[in-house]
């Protein structure tokens, strides 16, 4: 059951170029929640935590979960949980594609682990991907048929649906002193699932002709009577001739006749792998059955590929039957066929099911997502979540220059600022932004603001009437902000659009009286060279000169044109 079998089969399929005739998908691993639809939480948690180095932990639960010393067929190896999630994820993805109509036949050669039980491992199988795929199919299909051609009885799948009439299981297997020891004619199900478990026990050495005749007769009656909406076909290659554990005498073509026959019903079909312990024959059989599913032919001479040396000395796509004795007599096979047909007559013809809404597909749990948080994404993937500067609008035809980044931001910024100023209280302090390195208009606006602040500082030193606490005549009080100097230094790199907004803001501020500004009193006149100034106006002029010195950097040698500008 080593994954090398699947890798060899995939290599042979691609060497023939068969991948060009089908869609090759890479499914996501099954999540803990998806696998817990059938398996118990404690069993899955054990698989996730168990490592070969933790012998004490494994020994403590070996008997409970049937692993390690309790079942030598199911050792605990590094990455067992990841292996199970990959196998189950492929079969679940195949079922989803059938449900959505993306394909008619889906193949997962890494699946087919039909012995796994709900809470324990068995027969090289840890997680039963077949049961999980059938549960997914039951979301859309009222009835599902499972067919098992492995040399061992498919006990895990049969046990999962032993009391259910929505799934019929049919197994062709060797019976007797052979693992797992189940699958007799009398194993027919119980309760609502009575007669929905069909078992065809066989003896050693069955050949192509006998197997094909029995298979087609039984399956024809099942398809006619049960009318499934989808079929899962398990193609364990240990029923091939020459298998290390098998005891049948089926050739590669005799094994593949089940695929050809099931295609003739035109029912959605999932093909999964299974057993097989002569790995070169396993790869040959699964490659050939892929060609049958595709309806194409390939030459028998193997093309050169990675595992070409494994197929010596024949180097051919063929597994011929041997001269092994067939212990299945014609009478025995006929009795088995009649018994199966009699059991089918005991069930309702195409049993109906109650209609219900289709359950939604499960998403990854929070726990599964947390495990992926440490995974990094590429810069290209990160850029997909960023909005470029030129993507501010869905169309350049929306008008109002919305496609123009600068004018759009400036216009909308002014409108938004007007609305905000109208809603604010007049006494709410504001910290406008400006830049001394912006356009001349912006510099003028900044100069006027700083001049106001300087005037305010001078006015604060003016005499106050101690009796009335009123400001002296000719004094104008304005709003004061202590952090304007810091704002000027921090905002040297502001954009031109911000300056235009600031000019608009200053216009609004000058037109709106402050809570501390008297509504009456001498107006503040602009300075001209011919104006005769009183002492208060002289203080205004001194403030403007101070601003000139700040902006020109010339101190007393700075020029002045009489307008308050450098």
C-alpha positions as MATLAB code, in Angstrom:
seq = 'XXXXXXXXXXXXXXXXXXXXXXXXXXXXXXXXXXXXXXXXXXXXXXXXXXXXXXXXXXXXXXXXXXXXXXXXXXXXXXXXXXXXXXXXXXXXXXXXXXXXXXXXXXXXXXXXXXXXXXXXXXXXXXXXXXXXXXXXXXXXXXXXXXXXXXXXXXXXXXXXXXXXXXXXXXXXXXXXXXXXXXXXXXXXXXXXXXXXXXXXXXXXXXXXXXXXXXXXXXXXXXXXXXXXXXXXXXXXXXXXXXXXXXXXXXXXXXXXXXXXXXXXXXXXXXXXXXXXXXXXXXXXXXXXXXXXXXXXXXXXXXXXXXXXXXXXXXXXXXXXXXXXXXXXXXXXXXXXXXXXXXXXXXXXXXXXXXXXXXXXXXXXXXXXXXXXXXXXXXXXXXXXXXXXXXXXXXXXXXXXXXXXXXXXXXXXXXXXXXXXXXXXXXXXXXXXXXXXXXXXXXXXXXXXXXXXXXXXXXXXXXXXXXXXXXXXXXXXXXXXXXXXXXXXXXXXXXXXXXXXXXXXXXXXXXXXXXXXXXXXXXXXXXXXXXXXXXXXXXXXXXXXXXXXXXXXXXXXXXXXXXXXXX';
ca = [
       0.000    0.000    0.000;
       2.967    2.313   -0.355;
       2.309    5.565   -2.281;
       4.992    4.521   -4.781;
       2.308    2.462   -6.568;
       0.291    5.583   -7.284;
       3.392    7.460   -8.428;
       4.328    4.658  -10.826;
       0.804    4.583  -12.265;
       0.799    8.356  -12.722;
       4.195    8.235  -14.403;
       2.996    5.586  -16.852;
      -0.211    7.506  -17.602;
       1.718   10.671  -18.415;
       4.290    8.729  -20.457;
       1.466    7.674  -22.767;
       0.178   11.270  -22.864;
      -3.218   10.343  -21.448;
      -3.321   13.473  -19.281;
      -3.909   15.498  -22.452;
      -7.242   13.754  -22.964;
      -8.630   14.501  -19.516;
      -8.607   17.219  -16.895;
      -5.996   16.697  -14.196;
      -6.950   18.390  -10.915;
      -5.007   18.823   -7.690;
      -7.529   18.524   -4.862;
      -7.092   20.049   -1.438;
      -6.391   17.717    1.479;
      -9.462   16.719    3.448;
      -9.922   18.798    6.576;
     -10.438   17.411   10.056;
     -14.113   18.356    9.875;
     -14.626   16.603    6.546;
     -13.059   13.378    7.774;
     -15.037   13.615   11.025;
     -18.256   13.146    9.069;
     -17.530    9.429    9.366;
     -14.560    8.923   11.668;
     -14.581    9.708   15.382;
     -12.826   12.818   16.633;
     -10.602   10.985   19.102;
      -9.382    8.601   16.398;
      -8.513   11.448   14.021;
      -6.818   13.337   16.834;
      -4.695   10.269   17.549;
      -3.609   10.048   13.900;
      -2.711   13.732   13.912;
      -0.612   13.549   17.080;
       1.004   10.129   16.691;
       4.639    9.939   15.592;
       6.985    6.933   15.464;
       9.214    8.545   18.107;
       6.453    8.691   20.724;
       6.324    4.981   21.570;
       4.624    5.526   24.907;
       1.756    7.460   23.338;
       1.290    4.825   20.613;
       1.354    1.928   23.074;
      -1.271    3.595   25.237;
      -3.798    3.761   22.374;
      -2.669    0.874   20.153;
      -5.388   -1.514   21.272;
      -8.117    1.117   21.169;
      -7.379    2.203   17.605;
      -6.003   -1.119   16.291;
      -2.558    0.128   15.248;
       1.090   -0.778   15.767;
       1.513   -3.988   17.774;
      -2.216   -4.706   17.803;
      -2.336   -4.628   13.992;
       1.023   -5.044   12.229;
      -0.695   -4.121    8.950;
      -1.259   -0.575   10.258;
       1.973    0.846   11.665;
       2.293    4.463   12.756;
       4.637    6.250   10.372;
       5.732    9.834    9.957;
       3.064   11.833    8.123;
       0.255    9.298    8.506;
      -2.340   12.027    9.049;
      -1.212   13.982    5.983;
      -1.303   10.815    3.893;
      -4.876   10.110    5.008;
      -6.043   13.653    4.339;
      -4.592   13.589    0.821;
      -6.205   10.255   -0.013;
      -9.580   11.309    1.385;
      -9.370   14.744   -0.222;
      -9.012   13.203   -3.679;
     -12.129   11.053   -3.342;
     -14.176   13.874   -1.823;
     -13.135   16.199   -4.647;
     -14.103   13.527   -7.193;
     -17.569   13.279   -5.643;
     -17.999   17.059   -5.696;
     -17.112   17.195   -9.382;
     -19.708   14.561  -10.146;
     -22.298   16.421   -8.081;
     -21.713   19.662   -9.957;
     -21.644   17.983  -13.372;
     -18.045   18.914  -14.143;
     -17.301   15.362  -15.276;
     -18.934   11.979  -15.865;
     -16.020    9.842  -14.652;
     -13.592   10.819  -11.890;
     -10.474    8.818  -10.990;
      -8.501    8.756   -7.746;
      -5.955    5.954   -7.789;
      -4.746    7.123   -4.383;
      -8.065    6.184   -2.806;
      -9.937    2.925   -2.282;
      -8.943    2.286    1.360;
     -12.034    0.223    2.061;
     -11.105   -1.513    5.353;
     -10.914    1.525    7.665;
     -13.618    1.658   10.354;
     -15.123    4.620   12.113;
     -12.788    4.462   15.082;
      -9.947    2.163   14.097;
      -7.537    1.238   11.335;
      -7.579   -2.073    9.512;
      -5.815   -3.800    6.626;
      -3.388   -1.003    5.623;
      -6.297    1.483    5.749;
      -6.533    4.381    8.213;
      -9.214    6.706    6.788;
     -12.034    5.372    4.614;
     -12.075    7.762    1.664;
     -14.789    5.713   -0.057;
     -17.319    6.300    2.720;
     -16.504   10.021    2.723;
     -17.010   10.199   -1.053;
     -20.344    8.361   -0.828;
     -21.547   10.731    1.894;
     -20.731   13.604   -0.448;
     -22.614   11.950   -3.318;
     -25.692   11.444   -1.129;
     -26.118   15.228   -0.973;
     -27.306   15.176   -4.590;
     -28.183   11.561   -5.407;
     -30.996    9.606   -3.702;
     -29.184    6.272   -4.128;
     -25.516    5.340   -4.565;
     -24.074    1.975   -5.607;
     -20.689    0.779   -4.389;
     -18.916   -2.052   -6.249;
     -15.765   -3.683   -4.839;
     -13.521   -5.840   -7.047;
     -10.657   -6.125   -4.544;
      -9.619   -9.655   -3.605;
     -10.440   -8.738    0.018;
     -13.964   -8.073    1.238;
     -14.859   -4.376    1.490;
     -15.927   -4.683    5.115;
     -15.356   -1.064    6.119;
     -17.731    0.389    3.518;
     -20.325   -2.343    4.084;
     -20.287   -1.752    7.838;
     -20.735    2.009    7.422;
     -23.988    1.573    5.453;
     -25.174   -1.750    6.886;
     -28.431   -0.241    8.167;
     -29.062    2.176    5.289;
     -31.082    1.632    2.116;
     -29.665    4.647    0.272;
     -26.376    2.852   -0.370;
     -26.083   -0.628   -1.815;
     -22.730   -2.392   -1.496;
     -21.714   -5.214   -3.859;
     -18.425   -7.050   -3.210;
     -16.703   -9.752   -5.296;
     -13.961  -11.214   -3.096;
     -12.190  -14.333   -1.894;
     -13.881  -15.925    1.107;
     -12.635  -18.503    3.596;
      -9.426  -18.473    5.593;
      -8.653  -15.055    4.272;
      -8.605  -11.490    5.599;
     -10.881  -10.012    6.846;
     -13.032  -13.151    7.177;
     -16.342  -11.434    6.388;
     -18.546  -11.232    3.311;
     -20.551  -14.441    3.279;
     -23.861  -14.830    1.429;
     -25.683  -14.331    4.731;
     -24.249  -10.853    5.302;
     -27.176   -8.924    3.791;
     -27.670   -5.977    6.176;
     -30.109   -5.253    8.982;
     -33.001   -2.893    9.632;
     -33.710   -0.574    6.735;
     -30.522   -1.803    5.123;
     -31.594   -5.435    4.990;
     -30.837   -6.985    1.573;
     -28.874   -3.884    0.548;
     -25.546   -5.558    1.243;
     -24.695   -7.957   -1.602;
     -21.738  -10.331   -1.196;
     -20.366  -12.678   -3.844;
     -17.750  -14.933   -2.166;
     -15.328  -16.648   -4.533;
     -12.702  -19.383   -4.367;
      -9.115  -19.364   -5.596;
      -8.164  -19.222   -9.240;
     -11.217  -17.598  -10.840;
     -10.425  -16.714  -14.474;
     -11.492  -13.940  -16.835;
     -14.398  -15.759  -18.446;
     -16.031  -16.907  -15.207;
     -15.526  -13.581  -13.496;
     -16.919  -11.553  -16.402;
     -20.023  -13.709  -16.744;
     -20.810  -13.524  -13.018;
     -20.033   -9.819  -12.721;
     -22.223   -8.752  -15.634;
     -25.161  -10.866  -14.540;
     -25.179   -9.621  -10.949;
     -24.549   -5.969  -11.770;
     -27.194   -5.943  -14.517;
     -29.857   -7.000  -12.006;
     -28.608   -4.507   -9.437;
     -28.660   -1.577  -11.874;
     -32.099   -2.507  -13.156;
     -33.630   -2.985   -9.728;
     -31.857   -0.365   -7.617;
     -31.430    2.471  -10.196;
     -28.543    4.315   -8.491;
     -27.809    7.962   -9.233;
     -24.039    7.444   -8.993;
     -21.584    4.535   -8.778;
     -18.295    4.159   -6.894;
     -16.091    1.418   -8.376;
     -13.191    0.127   -6.274;
     -10.504   -1.445   -8.486;
      -8.107   -3.129   -6.091;
      -5.364   -4.674   -8.222;
      -4.643   -7.508   -5.771;
      -7.214   -9.563   -7.647;
      -4.775   -9.707  -10.593;
      -2.847  -12.864  -11.338;
       0.518  -13.080   -9.648;
      -0.285  -10.710   -6.775;
       1.762  -11.329   -3.653;
      -1.347  -11.568   -1.463;
      -4.112  -12.362   -3.931;
      -5.304  -15.754   -5.144;
      -7.226  -14.966   -8.345;
      -6.203  -15.598  -11.956;
      -7.478  -12.426  -13.585;
      -5.516  -10.845  -16.425;
      -5.192   -7.090  -16.862;
      -7.974   -7.049  -19.455;
     -10.183   -9.345  -17.402;
      -9.799   -6.988  -14.453;
     -10.628   -3.947  -16.593;
     -13.828   -5.411  -18.087;
     -15.729   -4.064  -15.035;
     -14.831   -0.503  -16.087;
     -16.001   -1.069  -19.647;
     -19.276   -2.595  -18.445;
     -20.066    0.188  -15.963;
     -19.463    2.832  -18.637;
     -22.281    1.339  -20.706;
     -24.891    2.478  -18.128;
     -23.933    6.158  -18.540;
     -24.211    6.790  -14.804;
     -21.763    9.160  -13.025;
     -18.822    7.017  -11.985;
     -15.948    7.346   -9.523;
     -13.001    4.994   -9.970;
     -10.685    4.503   -6.996;
      -7.685    2.268   -6.362;
      -7.257   -0.139   -3.493;
      -5.057   -3.141   -2.807;
      -2.271   -4.456   -4.984;
       1.122   -5.675   -3.852;
       2.986   -6.455   -7.063;
       3.499   -2.817   -7.851;
       4.543   -3.080  -11.503;
       1.300   -4.952  -12.278;
      -0.704   -2.437  -10.243;
       0.640    0.425  -12.369;
      -0.046   -1.504  -15.570;
      -3.635   -2.307  -14.587;
      -4.543    1.208  -13.479;
      -2.967    2.756  -16.570;
      -4.899    0.408  -18.838;
      -8.150    1.050  -16.971;
      -7.549    4.755  -17.460;
      -7.444    4.182  -21.218;
     -10.700    2.209  -20.994;
     -12.367    5.065  -19.116;
     -11.135    7.501  -21.778;
     -12.221    5.234  -24.609;
      -8.791    5.296  -26.232;
      -6.121    2.754  -27.169;
      -2.384    2.850  -26.572;
       0.420    0.594  -27.853;
       1.477   -2.317  -25.679;
       5.141   -1.373  -25.861;
       5.849    0.823  -22.872;
       7.293    4.280  -23.551;
      10.468    5.164  -21.746;
       9.812    6.970  -18.471;
      11.049    7.277  -14.906;
      10.184    3.707  -13.848;
      10.868    1.950  -17.150;
      13.304   -0.537  -15.589;
      10.643   -1.869  -13.193;
       8.779   -3.549  -16.082;
      11.564   -5.849  -17.227;
      11.893   -8.200  -18.986;
       8.675   -7.715  -21.024;
       8.377   -3.891  -21.031;
       4.779   -4.281  -22.191;
       1.427   -3.005  -21.021;
       0.021   -6.440  -20.339;
      -0.531   -8.846  -17.427;
      -1.503  -12.219  -18.944;
      -3.332  -14.951  -17.014;
      -1.533  -18.087  -15.911;
      -2.469  -21.787  -15.923;
      -3.680  -21.619  -12.316;
      -6.485  -24.022  -11.459;
      -9.945  -22.497  -11.129;
     -11.645  -23.791   -7.984;
     -14.896  -22.010   -8.807;
     -17.069  -24.578  -10.566;
     -19.880  -23.576  -12.868;
     -22.464  -24.963  -10.402;
     -21.006  -22.982   -7.516;
     -21.035  -19.747   -9.486;
     -24.613  -20.323  -10.654;
     -25.824  -20.892   -7.103;
     -24.116  -17.704   -6.019;
     -25.763  -15.756   -8.828;
     -29.271  -17.105   -8.052;
     -28.885  -16.362   -4.365;
     -27.941  -12.781   -5.048;
     -30.902  -12.272   -7.384;
     -33.295  -13.731   -4.789;
     -32.034  -11.238   -2.230;
     -32.592   -8.378   -4.647;
     -36.240   -9.357   -5.050;
     -36.788   -8.732   -1.347;
     -36.166   -4.998   -1.639;
     -38.362   -2.248   -3.033;
     -37.815   -1.358   -6.650;
     -35.746    1.852   -6.712;
     -36.655    2.885   -3.144;
     -37.602    6.525   -2.813;
     -36.168    8.969   -0.329;
     -37.579   12.043    1.328;
     -36.803   15.258   -0.536;
     -34.674   17.828    1.246;
     -32.499   20.818    0.504;
     -28.981   20.173   -0.708;
     -26.556   20.774    2.184;
     -23.936   23.393    1.455;
     -20.316   22.384    1.020;
     -18.219   22.571    4.143;
     -15.446   25.117    4.413;
     -12.214   24.762    6.305;
     -12.606   25.070   10.049;
     -10.984   27.830   12.040;
      -8.553   25.292   13.412;
      -7.478   24.282    9.919;
      -7.111   27.914    8.907;
      -4.972   28.669   11.951;
      -2.528   26.005   10.840;
      -1.975   27.881    7.574;
      -1.354   31.327    9.026;
       2.394   30.840    8.958;
       2.373   30.208    5.225;
       3.704   33.177    3.274;
       2.170   34.559    0.121;
       4.086   35.924   -2.827;
       4.385   39.636   -3.568;
       2.215   39.196   -6.644;
      -0.569   37.675   -4.558;
      -0.237   40.471   -2.030;
      -0.520   43.129   -4.761;
      -3.883   41.699   -5.790;
      -5.352   43.013   -2.541;
      -4.079   46.566   -3.089;
      -5.990   49.272   -4.917;
      -3.742   51.156   -7.378;
      -3.913   54.935   -7.535;
      -5.396   54.838  -11.023;
      -8.288   52.604   -9.945;
     -10.378   55.194   -8.100;
     -13.273   54.871  -10.505;
     -14.938   52.094  -12.472;
     -15.170   54.342  -15.516;
     -13.533   57.500  -16.821;
     -16.893   58.726  -18.176;
     -18.521   59.444  -14.824;
     -18.005   63.201  -15.103;
     -16.786   65.797  -12.608;
     -13.229   64.734  -13.422;
     -13.592   61.618  -11.219;
     -10.983   59.856  -13.305;
      -8.446   62.605  -12.461;
      -6.797   61.710   -9.157;
      -5.681   65.188   -8.081;
      -8.748   67.208   -9.039;
     -11.130   64.539   -7.789;
      -9.520   64.434   -4.354;
      -9.305   68.228   -4.125;
     -12.947   68.757   -5.133;
     -14.402   66.110   -2.918;
     -12.114   67.186   -0.083;
     -13.448   70.746   -0.216;
     -17.052   69.592   -0.242;
     -16.515   67.205    2.629;
     -14.662   69.866    4.619;
     -17.479   72.404    4.153;
     -20.013   69.915    5.474;
     -17.777   69.051    8.428;
     -17.163   72.730    9.275;
     -20.905   73.460    9.142;
     -21.643   70.681   11.627;
     -18.838   71.549   14.045;
     -19.322   73.914   16.940;
     -17.782   77.361   16.390;
     -15.640   76.870   19.479;
     -14.227   73.522   18.354;
     -10.441   73.896   17.953;
      -8.990   72.955   14.602;
      -5.472   72.265   13.444;
      -5.283   73.208    9.770;
      -2.517   71.874    7.581;
      -0.283   73.899    5.307;
       3.100   73.782    3.667;
       5.563   76.714    3.360;
       7.061   75.059    0.278;
       3.832   74.855   -1.703;
       2.448   77.216   -4.353;
       2.428   81.064   -3.920;
      -1.285   80.943   -3.092;
      -0.617   78.476   -0.340;
       2.290   80.578    0.950;
       0.043   83.642    1.110;
      -2.535   81.703    3.050;
       0.096   80.521    5.506;
       1.517   84.020    5.919;
      -1.907   85.401    6.747;
      -2.467   82.671    9.326;
       0.874   83.270   11.022;
       0.239   87.015   10.956;
      -3.022   86.468   12.781;
      -1.241   84.428   15.414;
       1.389   87.136   15.878;
      -1.308   89.821   16.184;
      -3.005   87.715   18.798;
       0.184   87.439   20.845;
       0.605   91.250   20.746;
      -3.056   91.841   21.618;
      -2.747   89.570   24.621;
      -0.220   92.074   25.985;
      -2.697   94.987   25.461;
      -4.227   96.724   28.564;
      -7.496   95.356   29.870;
     -10.155   97.297   31.675;
     -10.019   95.870   35.181;
     -13.598   96.953   35.958;
     -15.326   95.346   32.991;
     -12.739   92.716   31.930;
     -13.386   93.927   28.384;
     -10.586   94.184   25.873;
      -9.110   97.579   25.299;
     -10.435   99.573   22.399;
      -8.999   98.550   19.064;
      -7.996   95.074   20.267;
      -9.213   92.057   18.318;
      -9.078   88.595   19.925;
      -8.705   85.603   17.645;
      -8.573   81.842   18.198;
      -5.162   80.598   19.417;
      -3.491   77.212   18.776;
      -0.291   76.378   20.551;
       0.729   73.584   18.198;
       0.652   75.533   14.909;
       4.433   75.789   14.747;
       4.767   72.026   15.062;
       2.093   71.511   12.420;
       3.968   73.787   10.025;
       7.138   71.763   10.416;
       5.391   68.399   10.091;
       3.404   69.314    6.999;
       6.179   70.583    4.715;
       5.509   67.698    2.294;
       1.726   68.290    1.982;
       0.282   68.124   -1.557;
      -0.993   71.017   -3.671;
      -4.509   69.644   -3.330;
      -4.275   69.981    0.447;
      -3.214   73.621    0.045;
      -6.264   74.381   -2.044;
      -8.435   72.822    0.585;
      -6.696   74.910    3.277;
      -7.373   78.108    1.394;
     -11.032   77.205    1.287;
     -10.945   76.403    4.994;
      -9.351   79.755    5.785;
     -12.076   81.526    3.816;
     -14.681   79.801    5.928;
     -12.821   80.589    9.164;
     -12.525   84.275    8.293;
     -16.203   84.464    7.471;
     -17.339   82.774   10.681;
     -16.989   84.755   13.909;
     -15.147   83.009   16.727;
     -16.676   82.525   20.134;
     -14.052   84.890   21.532;
     -14.281   87.513   18.748;
     -16.534   90.483   19.578;
     -19.243   91.160   17.042;
     -18.627   94.919   17.288;
     -15.537   97.040   17.400;
     -13.063   98.680   15.076;
     -12.505   96.660   11.897;
      -9.099   95.246   11.032;
      -7.875   97.244    8.027;
      -5.320   96.003    5.528;
      -2.020   97.853    5.642;
      -0.910  100.220    2.877;
       2.144  102.562    2.840;
      -0.069  105.729    3.034;
      -2.221  104.602    5.919;
      -1.985  106.615    9.151;
      -1.892  104.003   11.894;
      -2.798  104.250   15.544;
      -0.612  102.372   18.082;
      -2.664   99.195   17.700;
      -2.294   99.161   13.918;
       1.427   99.706   14.359;
       1.546   96.508   16.339;
      -0.150   94.794   13.409;
       2.496   96.106   11.082;
       5.247   94.872   13.399;
       3.713   91.404   13.361;
       3.691   91.353    9.575;
       7.348   92.353    9.493;
       8.116   89.510   11.875;
       6.460   87.090    9.469;
       8.521   88.500    6.615;
      11.671   87.786    8.541;
      10.571   84.192    9.134;
       9.889   83.504    5.440;
      12.673   85.443    3.749;
      15.377   84.425    6.195;
      16.936   87.945    5.735;
      16.059   89.335    9.140;
      16.184   93.116    9.129;
      17.338   93.205    5.518;
      14.181   91.545    4.179;
      12.153   93.484    1.617;
       8.573   94.595    2.043;
       6.156   95.696   -0.646;
       3.485   96.995    1.663;
       1.094   94.105    1.073;
       2.252   91.721    3.773;
       4.093   89.507    1.263;
       7.877   88.855    0.956;
];
